[in-house]
Coordinates of C-alpha atoms in Angstrom, one line a residue:
X19 CA 23.3 -9.0 17.2
X20 CA 21.8 -5.5 17.0
X21 CA 18.0 -5.3 17.1
X22 CA 15.6 -2.8 15.5
X23 CA 12.0 -2.3 16.4
X24 CA 9.6 -0.9 13.8
X25 CA 6.3 0.6 14.8
X26 CA 3.9 0.6 11.8
X27 CA 0.4 -0.8 12.5
X28 CA -0.8 -0.4 8.9
X29 CA -2.0 0.4 6.4
X30 CA -1.2 -2.4 3.9
X31 CA 0.6 -0.1 1.5
X32 CA 2.7 1.6 4.1
X33 CA 3.7 -1.7 5.6
X34 CA 4.7 -3.1 2.2
X35 CA 6.7 0.0 1.3
X36 CA 8.5 -0.2 4.7
X37 CA 9.6 -3.9 4.1
X38 CA 12.5 -3.1 1.7
X39 CA 14.1 -0.8 4.3
X40 CA 13.5 -3.3 7.1
X41 CA 15.1 -6.0 4.8
X42 CA 18.1 -3.7 4.2
X43 CA 18.5 -3.5 8.0
X44 CA 18.2 -7.2 8.3
X45 CA 20.8 -7.8 5.6
X46 CA 23.2 -5.5 7.6
X47 CA 22.9 -7.8 10.6
X48 CA 19.9 -6.5 12.5
X49 CA 17.2 -8.6 14.0
X50 CA 13.9 -7.1 13.0
X51 CA 11.0 -6.8 15.4
X52 CA 7.7 -5.1 14.2
X53 CA 4.7 -3.8 16.2
X54 CA 1.9 -4.3 13.7
X55 CA -1.9 -4.4 13.6
X56 CA -3.7 -7.7 13.3
X57 CA -4.9 -6.7 9.8
X58 CA -1.4 -6.7 8.3
X59 CA 0.0 -9.6 10.5
X60 CA -0.7 -12.2 7.7
X61 CA 1.6 -10.2 5.4
X62 CA 4.5 -10.0 7.8
X63 CA 4.2 -13.7 8.7
X64 CA 5.2 -14.4 5.1
X65 CA 8.7 -13.0 5.8
X66 CA 10.5 -15.3 8.2
X67 CA 13.2 -12.7 9.0
X68 CA 10.5 -10.4 10.6
X69 CA 9.4 -11.0 14.2
X70 CA 5.9 -9.5 14.4
X71 CA 4.5 -8.2 17.7
X72 CA 0.7 -7.9 16.9
X73 CA -1.6 -5.4 18.6
X74 CA -5.4 -5.0 18.2
X75 CA -5.4 -1.8 16.3
X76 CA -9.2 -1.5 16.4
X77 CA -9.2 -1.6 20.2
X78 CA -6.2 0.8 20.2
X79 CA -7.7 3.4 17.9
X80 CA -11.5 3.1 18.1
X81 CA -12.5 1.8 21.5
X82 CA -13.1 3.4 24.9
X83 CA -10.3 4.9 27.0
X84 CA -10.3 1.8 29.3
X85 CA -10.0 -0.6 26.4
X86 CA -7.2 1.5 24.9
X87 CA -5.3 1.4 28.2
X88 CA -5.8 -2.3 28.5
X89 CA -4.5 -2.9 25.0
X90 CA -1.5 -0.6 25.6
X91 CA -0.7 -2.4 28.9
X92 CA -1.0 -5.8 27.1
X93 CA 1.6 -4.6 24.5
X94 CA 3.9 -3.3 27.2
X95 CA 3.9 -6.7 28.8
X96 CA 4.9 -8.3 25.5
X97 CA 7.7 -5.9 25.1
X98 CA 8.9 -6.0 28.7
X99 CA 12.0 -4.0 29.5
X100 CA 13.5 -4.7 26.1
X101 CA 16.5 -2.9 24.6
X102 CA 16.9 -2.1 20.9
X103 CA 19.5 -0.4 18.8
X104 CA 16.8 1.5 16.9
X105 CA 13.1 2.2 17.4
X106 CA 11.5 3.6 14.3
X107 CA 8.0 4.9 14.8
X108 CA 6.8 5.5 11.2
X109 CA 4.2 8.1 12.2
X110 CA 4.1 11.9 12.5
X111 CA 1.8 11.7 15.5
X112 CA 3.9 11.6 18.7
X113 CA 1.2 9.6 20.6
X114 CA 2.4 6.5 18.8
X115 CA 5.6 6.7 20.8
X116 CA 3.6 5.6 23.9
X117 CA 3.4 2.1 22.3
X118 CA 7.1 1.7 23.2
X119 CA 7.2 3.7 26.4
X120 CA 9.0 1.0 28.5
X121 CA 11.5 0.2 25.8
X122 CA 15.0 1.5 25.8
X123 CA 16.9 2.3 22.5
X124 CA 20.1 3.9 21.4
X125 CA 18.3 5.7 18.6
X126 CA 14.7 6.7 18.3
X127 CA 13.1 7.8 15.1
X128 CA 9.7 9.7 14.7
X129 CA 8.5 11.4 11.6
X130 CA 8.5 15.2 11.9
X131 CA 7.2 17.7 9.4
X132 CA 9.7 20.4 8.4
X133 CA 12.7 18.5 9.5
X134 CA 14.5 17.3 6.4
X135 CA 16.1 14.3 8.2
X136 CA 12.8 13.1 9.6
X137 CA 10.2 14.2 7.1
X138 CA 9.1 12.1 4.0
X139 CA 10.3 14.3 1.2
X140 CA 7.8 14.9 -1.6
X141 CA 8.2 13.4 -5.1
X142 CA 10.4 10.6 -3.8
X143 CA 9.2 7.0 -3.5
X144 CA 8.1 6.2 0.0
X145 CA 10.2 3.0 -0.1
X146 CA 13.4 5.0 -0.5
X147 CA 12.3 7.5 2.1
X148 CA 11.6 4.8 4.7
X149 CA 15.1 3.4 3.8
X150 CA 16.7 6.8 4.3
X151 CA 15.0 7.1 7.7
X152 CA 15.8 3.5 8.9
X153 CA 19.2 2.8 7.4
X154 CA 20.5 6.4 7.3
X155 CA 22.5 8.3 4.7
X156 CA 25.9 7.6 6.2
X157 CA 27.0 5.6 3.2
X158 CA 26.3 8.6 0.8
X159 CA 24.1 8.7 -2.2
X160 CA 22.3 5.5 -3.1
X161 CA 22.0 5.3 -7.0
X162 CA 19.6 2.3 -7.1
X163 CA 16.0 2.5 -5.8
X164 CA 14.9 -0.4 -3.5
X165 CA 12.6 -3.0 -5.2
X166 CA 9.7 -4.7 -3.5
X167 CA 10.5 -7.7 -1.3
X168 CA 8.6 -10.8 -2.5
X169 CA 7.3 -13.2 0.2
X170 CA 9.0 -16.5 0.7
X171 CA 5.9 -18.8 0.3
X172 CA 2.4 -18.3 -1.0
X173 CA -0.6 -20.6 -0.7
X174 CA -2.1 -22.1 -3.9
X175 CA -4.3 -19.8 -6.0
X176 CA -7.9 -19.8 -4.8
X177 CA -9.1 -20.2 -8.4
X178 CA -8.2 -23.0 -10.9
X179 CA -6.1 -22.1 -13.9
X180 CA -8.1 -19.9 -16.2
X181 CA -9.3 -20.9 -19.6
X182 CA -8.9 -17.3 -20.7
X183 CA -6.4 -14.6 -19.7
X184 CA -7.4 -13.5 -16.2
X185 CA -7.6 -9.8 -15.2
X186 CA -8.2 -8.9 -11.6
X187 CA -9.9 -5.6 -10.7
X188 CA -9.7 -4.1 -7.1
X189 CA -12.3 -1.4 -7.5
X190 CA -13.0 -0.3 -3.9
X191 CA -10.3 0.2 -1.3
X192 CA -8.7 3.4 -0.1
X193 CA -10.4 3.0 3.3
X194 CA -8.9 2.1 6.7
X195 CA -9.9 2.2 10.4
X196 CA -9.5 6.0 10.6
X197 CA -10.9 7.3 7.3
X198 CA -12.1 6.8 3.8
X199 CA -9.8 8.4 1.2
X200 CA -12.4 8.5 -1.6
X201 CA -10.5 11.1 -3.6
X202 CA -7.9 8.6 -4.7
X203 CA -10.4 6.1 -5.8
X204 CA -11.1 5.7 -9.6
X205 CA -15.0 5.9 -10.0
X206 CA -16.9 2.6 -9.7
X207 CA -18.5 3.4 -13.1
X208 CA -15.1 3.5 -14.7
X209 CA -14.2 0.1 -13.3
X210 CA -17.5 -1.3 -14.6
X211 CA -16.9 0.1 -18.1
X212 CA -13.3 -1.4 -18.0
X213 CA -14.7 -4.8 -17.0
X214 CA -17.2 -4.7 -19.8
X215 CA -14.5 -3.8 -22.4
X216 CA -12.2 -6.6 -21.0
X217 CA -15.0 -9.2 -21.1
X218 CA -16.0 -8.3 -24.7
X219 CA -12.3 -8.7 -25.6
X220 CA -12.3 -12.2 -24.3
X221 CA -10.7 -11.8 -20.9
X222 CA -11.8 -13.4 -17.6
X223 CA -12.5 -10.7 -15.0
X224 CA -12.2 -11.2 -11.3
X225 CA -13.2 -8.7 -8.6
X226 CA -11.0 -8.6 -5.4
X227 CA -11.1 -6.7 -2.2
X228 CA -11.6 -6.9 1.6
X229 CA -14.6 -6.9 3.9
X230 CA -14.9 -3.1 3.7
X231 CA -15.3 -3.3 -0.1
X232 CA -18.6 -5.1 -0.4
X233 CA -20.5 -1.9 -1.1
X234 CA -19.2 -2.0 -4.7
X235 CA -20.7 -5.3 -5.6
X236 CA -24.1 -4.0 -6.9
X237 CA -22.3 -2.0 -9.6
X238 CA -21.2 -5.3 -11.3
X239 CA -24.4 -7.3 -10.9
X240 CA -25.2 -7.2 -14.6
X241 CA -21.7 -8.5 -15.7
X242 CA -20.4 -12.1 -15.7
X243 CA -17.5 -11.4 -13.5
X244 CA -16.1 -13.7 -10.7
X245 CA -16.7 -11.9 -7.4
X246 CA -14.1 -12.8 -4.7
X247 CA -14.6 -9.6 -2.6
X248 CA -14.3 -10.3 1.1
X249 CA -13.8 -14.0 0.4
X250 CA -10.0 -14.3 0.6
X251 CA -7.3 -13.9 3.2
X252 CA -4.4 -11.7 2.4
X253 CA -2.1 -14.6 1.5
X254 CA -4.8 -16.0 -0.7
X255 CA -5.2 -12.6 -2.4
X256 CA -1.5 -12.5 -3.0
X257 CA -1.7 -16.0 -4.6
X258 CA -4.6 -14.9 -6.8
X259 CA -2.7 -11.9 -8.0
X260 CA 0.5 -14.0 -8.6
X261 CA -1.4 -16.5 -10.8
X262 CA -3.3 -13.8 -12.8
X263 CA -2.1 -12.0 -16.0
X264 CA -2.7 -8.5 -14.6
X265 CA -4.2 -6.4 -11.8
X266 CA -5.8 -3.0 -12.2
X267 CA -6.5 -0.8 -9.3
X268 CA -5.9 2.7 -7.8
X269 CA -3.6 3.7 -5.0
X270 CA -4.9 1.3 -2.3
X271 CA -3.7 -1.8 -0.5
X272 CA -4.2 -4.2 -3.5
X273 CA -1.8 -2.0 -5.5
X274 CA 1.0 -2.8 -3.1
X275 CA 0.0 -6.4 -2.6
X276 CA 0.1 -6.9 -6.4
X277 CA 3.5 -5.2 -6.3
X278 CA 5.0 -8.1 -4.3
X279 CA 3.8 -10.7 -6.8
X280 CA 4.8 -11.4 -10.4
X281 CA 1.6 -10.2 -12.0
X282 CA 1.5 -7.2 -14.4
X283 CA 0.1 -4.2 -12.6
X284 CA -1.6 -1.1 -13.8
X285 CA -2.2 1.6 -11.2
X286 CA -4.6 4.6 -11.8
X287 CA -3.6 7.8 -10.0
X288 CA -4.9 11.3 -9.6
X289 CA -4.3 13.4 -6.4
X290 CA -1.2 11.4 -5.5
X291 CA 1.9 11.2 -7.5
X292 CA 2.6 7.6 -8.8
X293 CA 6.3 8.3 -8.5
X294 CA 5.8 8.1 -4.7
X295 CA 3.8 4.9 -4.7
X296 CA 3.9 2.7 -7.8
X297 CA 5.7 -0.6 -7.0
X298 CA 9.1 -0.5 -8.8
X299 CA 9.6 -3.8 -10.5
X300 CA 9.3 -5.0 -14.1
X301 CA 5.8 -5.2 -15.5
X302 CA 4.3 -2.2 -13.6
X303 CA 2.8 1.0 -15.0
X304 CA 0.6 3.9 -14.0
X305 CA -1.8 6.3 -15.6
X306 CA -1.7 9.7 -13.9
X307 CA -4.8 11.7 -14.6
X308 CA -5.1 15.5 -14.0
X309 CA -2.6 16.8 -16.5
X310 CA -2.9 20.6 -16.5
X311 CA -4.5 20.7 -13.0
X312 CA -2.6 23.3 -10.9
X313 CA -3.7 21.5 -7.7
X314 CA -2.3 18.1 -8.7
X315 CA -0.8 16.4 -6.6
X316 CA -2.7 17.6 -3.5
X317 CA -1.7 14.9 -1.0
X318 CA 0.8 16.0 1.7
X319 CA 1.8 14.3 4.9
X320 CA -1.4 12.2 5.0
X321 CA -3.9 14.9 4.0
X322 CA -5.7 15.9 0.8
X323 CA -6.8 19.3 -0.3
X324 CA -10.4 20.3 0.5
X325 CA -11.7 18.8 -2.7
X326 CA -15.1 17.2 -3.3
X327 CA -14.7 16.1 -6.9
X328 CA -11.6 14.2 -8.0
X329 CA -11.7 15.4 -11.6
X330 CA -8.0 14.5 -11.9
X331 CA -8.4 10.8 -11.7
X332 CA -11.7 11.0 -13.6
X333 CA -9.7 12.2 -16.5
X334 CA -8.5 8.6 -16.9
X335 CA -11.0 6.9 -19.1
X336 CA -11.7 3.1 -19.3
X337 CA -10.5 3.1 -22.9
X338 CA -7.2 4.6 -21.7
X339 CA -6.9 2.0 -19.0
X340 CA -7.6 -0.9 -21.4
X341 CA -5.1 0.4 -23.9
X342 CA -2.3 0.5 -21.3
X343 CA -3.4 -2.8 -20.0
X344 CA -2.9 -4.3 -23.4
X345 CA 0.6 -2.7 -23.6
X346 CA 1.5 -4.4 -20.3
X347 CA 0.1 -7.8 -21.4
X348 CA 1.9 -7.7 -24.8
X349 CA 5.3 -7.3 -23.1
X350 CA 7.0 -6.8 -19.7
X351 CA 8.7 -3.4 -19.4
X352 CA 12.0 -3.7 -17.6
X353 CA 11.1 -0.8 -15.4
X354 CA 7.9 1.0 -14.3
X355 CA 6.5 3.7 -16.5
X356 CA 3.9 6.4 -16.1
X357 CA 1.5 7.6 -18.7
X358 CA 0.1 11.1 -18.4
X359 CA -3.0 11.5 -20.6
X360 CA -3.5 14.9 -22.2
X361 CA -6.7 16.8 -21.4
X362 CA -9.2 17.2 -24.2
X363 CA -9.0 20.4 -26.3
X364 CA -10.7 23.3 -24.7
X365 CA -11.1 21.6 -21.3
X366 CA -11.1 23.9 -18.3
X367 CA -8.5 22.8 -15.8

């Protein structure tokens, strides 16, 4: 049986968007091994066809030189003198290739800017781009986009069944070990206003997020929301989303986690095109702020423009978000859709 090795430590969204391509390889007869960070390991463990090889990404990326070398050598010992049909290092940085230095492979893939075959092409969904890189284009054009891969088993929801319709907000996020991408975050004040509108309309509102998201708690102290930030494992977070009516968030890990559940999902975008990131399954939608902004989108190959004020995503108001949330809750669109709000008359963009 041919074997493929994927090198993608994180982040959550990138790992989830790589899963459909990995599954396509698996369906074609490949055994899938995956070098991953400990942070995303609980996600990959939900897919029995993936053989994860965890590495301490914090020690690898943020520790002293000696600790980095020790972590690298520990990984090499796990890999041994393995042989793979394909090694796909889903990074532009060549240094990530050192993770598989002792491993032999017939084909090695590394992202490379300016090379059409190895670059992530703009305005195409990253799921399809990862599939193009991993599976190849030998079969010719692929008319159908790849859908998210749902996990096999989820734990019970951490909350009892709601008495009212439950809405989950993931208002922080957009932060990982290496940086904080605040430009793609919808303002905390907008989430607070949306929570207030939803509560007044009779919904139950739950806050969700990871340990790095506790900074946002004080914004909601005056509202009767259920705060589960930093209290759930990733499988429990998936179970919460799966048992809720809808999730609202921006382009961050919870967006992609919600995409592999059956909840309705509303994503709020600005500097990044939703056509590249929004999970493509029934019941998902996005609002893309910044119509008329010549600089939108400004995210290319992992980098944003030198911007200090994300007016594009601020163009999305809480009232707009609640209106589209109701559209989702009243039905289940067969395919994702994107709403582009018009700027107010006379606005300078």
